[in-house]
Short mmCIF file of N, CA and C in Angstrom, two decimals:
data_model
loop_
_atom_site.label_atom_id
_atom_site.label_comp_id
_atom_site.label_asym_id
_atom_site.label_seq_id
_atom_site.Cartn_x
_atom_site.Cartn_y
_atom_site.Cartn_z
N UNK A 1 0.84 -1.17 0.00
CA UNK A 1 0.00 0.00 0.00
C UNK A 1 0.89 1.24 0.00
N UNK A 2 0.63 1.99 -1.41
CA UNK A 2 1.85 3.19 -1.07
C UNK A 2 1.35 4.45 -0.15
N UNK A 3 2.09 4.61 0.41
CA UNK A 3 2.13 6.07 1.30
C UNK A 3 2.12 7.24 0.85
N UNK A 4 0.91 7.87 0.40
CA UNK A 4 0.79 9.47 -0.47
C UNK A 4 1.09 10.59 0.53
N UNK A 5 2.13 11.40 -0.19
CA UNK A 5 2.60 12.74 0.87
C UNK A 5 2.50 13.80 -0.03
N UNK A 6 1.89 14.77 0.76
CA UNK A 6 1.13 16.05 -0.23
C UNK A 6 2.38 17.23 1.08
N UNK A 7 2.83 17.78 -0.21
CA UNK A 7 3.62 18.94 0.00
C UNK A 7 2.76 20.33 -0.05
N UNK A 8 2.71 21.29 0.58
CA UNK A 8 1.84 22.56 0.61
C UNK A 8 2.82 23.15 0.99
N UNK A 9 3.64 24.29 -0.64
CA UNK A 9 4.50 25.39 -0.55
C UNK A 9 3.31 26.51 -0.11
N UNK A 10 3.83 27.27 0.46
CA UNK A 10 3.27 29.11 0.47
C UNK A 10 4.53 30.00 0.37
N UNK A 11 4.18 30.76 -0.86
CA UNK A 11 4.75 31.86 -1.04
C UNK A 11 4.22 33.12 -0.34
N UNK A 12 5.09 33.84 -0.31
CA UNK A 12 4.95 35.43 0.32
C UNK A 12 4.34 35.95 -0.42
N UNK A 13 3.57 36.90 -0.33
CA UNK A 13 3.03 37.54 -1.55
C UNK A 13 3.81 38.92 -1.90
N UNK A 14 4.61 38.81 -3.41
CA UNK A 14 5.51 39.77 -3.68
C UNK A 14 4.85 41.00 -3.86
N UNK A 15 3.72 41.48 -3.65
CA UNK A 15 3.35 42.77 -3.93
C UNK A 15 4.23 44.21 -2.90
N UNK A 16 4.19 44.67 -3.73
CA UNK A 16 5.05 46.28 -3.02
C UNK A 16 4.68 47.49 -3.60
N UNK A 17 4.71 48.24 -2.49
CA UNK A 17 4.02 49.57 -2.64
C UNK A 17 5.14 50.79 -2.57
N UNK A 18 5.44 51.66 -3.51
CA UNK A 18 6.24 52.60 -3.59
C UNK A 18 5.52 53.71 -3.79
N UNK A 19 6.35 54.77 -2.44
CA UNK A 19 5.33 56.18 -2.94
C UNK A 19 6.28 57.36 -3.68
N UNK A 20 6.53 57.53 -4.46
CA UNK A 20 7.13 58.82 -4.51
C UNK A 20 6.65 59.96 -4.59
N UNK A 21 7.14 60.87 -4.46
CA UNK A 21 6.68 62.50 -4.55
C UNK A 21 7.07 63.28 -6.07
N UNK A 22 6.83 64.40 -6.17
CA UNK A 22 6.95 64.56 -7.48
C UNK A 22 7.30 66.22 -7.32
N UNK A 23 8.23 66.54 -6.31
CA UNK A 23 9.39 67.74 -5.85
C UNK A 23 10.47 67.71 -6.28
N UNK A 24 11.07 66.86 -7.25
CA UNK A 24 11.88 66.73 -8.31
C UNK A 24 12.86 68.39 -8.50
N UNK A 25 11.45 69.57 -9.23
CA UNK A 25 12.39 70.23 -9.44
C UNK A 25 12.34 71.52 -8.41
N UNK A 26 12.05 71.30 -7.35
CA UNK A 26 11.83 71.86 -5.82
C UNK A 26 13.16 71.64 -5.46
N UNK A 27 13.62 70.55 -4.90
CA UNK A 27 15.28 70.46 -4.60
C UNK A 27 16.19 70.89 -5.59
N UNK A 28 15.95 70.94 -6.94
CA UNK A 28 17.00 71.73 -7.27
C UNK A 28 17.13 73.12 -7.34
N UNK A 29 15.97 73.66 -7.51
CA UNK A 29 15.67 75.29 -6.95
C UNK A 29 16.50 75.46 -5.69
N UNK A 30 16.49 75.01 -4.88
CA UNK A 30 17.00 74.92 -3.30
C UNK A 30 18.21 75.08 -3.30
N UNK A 31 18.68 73.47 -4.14
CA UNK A 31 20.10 73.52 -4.41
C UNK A 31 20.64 74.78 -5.00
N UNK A 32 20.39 75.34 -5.92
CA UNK A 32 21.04 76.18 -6.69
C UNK A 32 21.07 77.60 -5.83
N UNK A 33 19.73 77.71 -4.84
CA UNK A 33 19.73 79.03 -3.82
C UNK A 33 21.05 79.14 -3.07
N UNK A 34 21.08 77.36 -2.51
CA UNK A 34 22.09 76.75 -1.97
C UNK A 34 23.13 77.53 -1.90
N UNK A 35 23.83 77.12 -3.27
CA UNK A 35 24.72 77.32 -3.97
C UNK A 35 25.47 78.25 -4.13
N UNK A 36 24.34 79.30 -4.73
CA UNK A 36 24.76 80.31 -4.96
C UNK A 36 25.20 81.74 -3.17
N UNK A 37 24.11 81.38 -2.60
CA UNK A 37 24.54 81.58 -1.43
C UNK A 37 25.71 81.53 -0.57
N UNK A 38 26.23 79.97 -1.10
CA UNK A 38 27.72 79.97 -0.25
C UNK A 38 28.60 80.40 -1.37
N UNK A 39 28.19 80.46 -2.10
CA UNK A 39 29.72 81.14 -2.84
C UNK A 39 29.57 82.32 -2.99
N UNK A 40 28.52 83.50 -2.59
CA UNK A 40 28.58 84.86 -1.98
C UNK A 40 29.22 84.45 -0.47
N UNK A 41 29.11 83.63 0.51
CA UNK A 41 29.70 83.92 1.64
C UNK A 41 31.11 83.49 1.36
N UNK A 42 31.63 82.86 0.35
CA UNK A 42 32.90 82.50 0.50
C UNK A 42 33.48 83.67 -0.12
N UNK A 43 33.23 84.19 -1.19
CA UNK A 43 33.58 85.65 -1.62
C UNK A 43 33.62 86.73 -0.22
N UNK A 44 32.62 86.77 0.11
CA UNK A 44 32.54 88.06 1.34
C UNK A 44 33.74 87.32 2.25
N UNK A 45 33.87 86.20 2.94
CA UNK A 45 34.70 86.32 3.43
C UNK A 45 36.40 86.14 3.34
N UNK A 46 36.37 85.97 1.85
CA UNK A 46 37.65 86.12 1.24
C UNK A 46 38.26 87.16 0.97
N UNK A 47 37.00 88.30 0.71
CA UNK A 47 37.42 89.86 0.67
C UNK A 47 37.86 90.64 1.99
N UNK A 48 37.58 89.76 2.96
CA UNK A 48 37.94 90.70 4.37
C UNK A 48 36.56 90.33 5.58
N UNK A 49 35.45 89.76 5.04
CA UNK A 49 34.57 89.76 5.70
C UNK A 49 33.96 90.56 6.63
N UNK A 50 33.88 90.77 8.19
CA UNK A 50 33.83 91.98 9.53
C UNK A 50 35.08 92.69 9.28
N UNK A 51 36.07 92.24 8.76
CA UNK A 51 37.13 93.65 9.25
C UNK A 51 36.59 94.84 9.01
N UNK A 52 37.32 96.19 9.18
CA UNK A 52 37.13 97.12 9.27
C UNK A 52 38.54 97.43 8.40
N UNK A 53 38.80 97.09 7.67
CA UNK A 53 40.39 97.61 6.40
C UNK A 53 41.18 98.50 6.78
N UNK A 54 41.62 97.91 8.61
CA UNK A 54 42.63 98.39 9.07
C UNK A 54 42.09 99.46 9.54
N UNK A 55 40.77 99.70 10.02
CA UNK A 55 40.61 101.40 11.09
C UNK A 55 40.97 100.89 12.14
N UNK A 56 40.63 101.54 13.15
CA UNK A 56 40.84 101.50 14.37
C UNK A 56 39.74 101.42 15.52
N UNK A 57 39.15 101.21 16.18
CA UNK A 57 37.93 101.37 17.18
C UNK A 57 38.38 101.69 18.36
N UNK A 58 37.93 103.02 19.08
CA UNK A 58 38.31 103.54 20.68
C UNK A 58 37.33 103.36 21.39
N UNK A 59 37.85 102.58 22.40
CA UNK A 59 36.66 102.24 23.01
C UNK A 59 37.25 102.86 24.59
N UNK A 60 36.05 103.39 25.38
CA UNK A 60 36.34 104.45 26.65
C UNK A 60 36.08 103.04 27.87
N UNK A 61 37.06 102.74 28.61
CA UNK A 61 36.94 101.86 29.42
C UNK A 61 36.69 102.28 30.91
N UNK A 62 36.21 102.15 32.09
CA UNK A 62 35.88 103.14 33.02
C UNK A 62 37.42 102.89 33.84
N UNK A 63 37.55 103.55 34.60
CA UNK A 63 38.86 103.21 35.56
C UNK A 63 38.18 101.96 36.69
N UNK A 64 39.00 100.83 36.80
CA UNK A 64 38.78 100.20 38.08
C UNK A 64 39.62 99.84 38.68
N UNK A 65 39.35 99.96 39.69
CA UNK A 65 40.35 99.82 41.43
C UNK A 65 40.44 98.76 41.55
N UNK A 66 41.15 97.42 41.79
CA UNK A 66 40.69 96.39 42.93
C UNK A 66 41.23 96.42 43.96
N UNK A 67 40.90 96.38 45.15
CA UNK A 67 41.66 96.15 46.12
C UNK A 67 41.53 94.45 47.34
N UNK A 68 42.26 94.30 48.10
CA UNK A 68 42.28 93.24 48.56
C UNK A 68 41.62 93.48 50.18
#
């Protein structure tokens, strides 16, 4: 008497869900604000940035005492 053996595969079910957005040309607007932004700050501060091109600033300090 033969012995019948029943195999039962299950697969995963391959379905997948992808969302994308569609801001594509939003980040590169950005980028390029980006961009252009730091290479005005790298200019400004290659030209001297806060200095003052060698003036001078006097500043009035009060007199103080310390004593012990």
């Amino acid at each position: 008497m033969p012995i019948e053996r029943e195999t039962i595969i299950e697969r995963p079910s391959t379905t997948e869900t992808v969302v994308t957005s569609d801001r594509g040309s939003t980040g590169v607007i950005v980028g390029v604000i980006v961009a252009v932004l730091a290479v005005i700050a790298v200019l400004w501060l290659v030209n001297g940035g806060i200095s003052s091109n060698g003036g001078s600033v006097n500043v009035d300090l009060p007199s103080v005492t310390v004593t012990d």
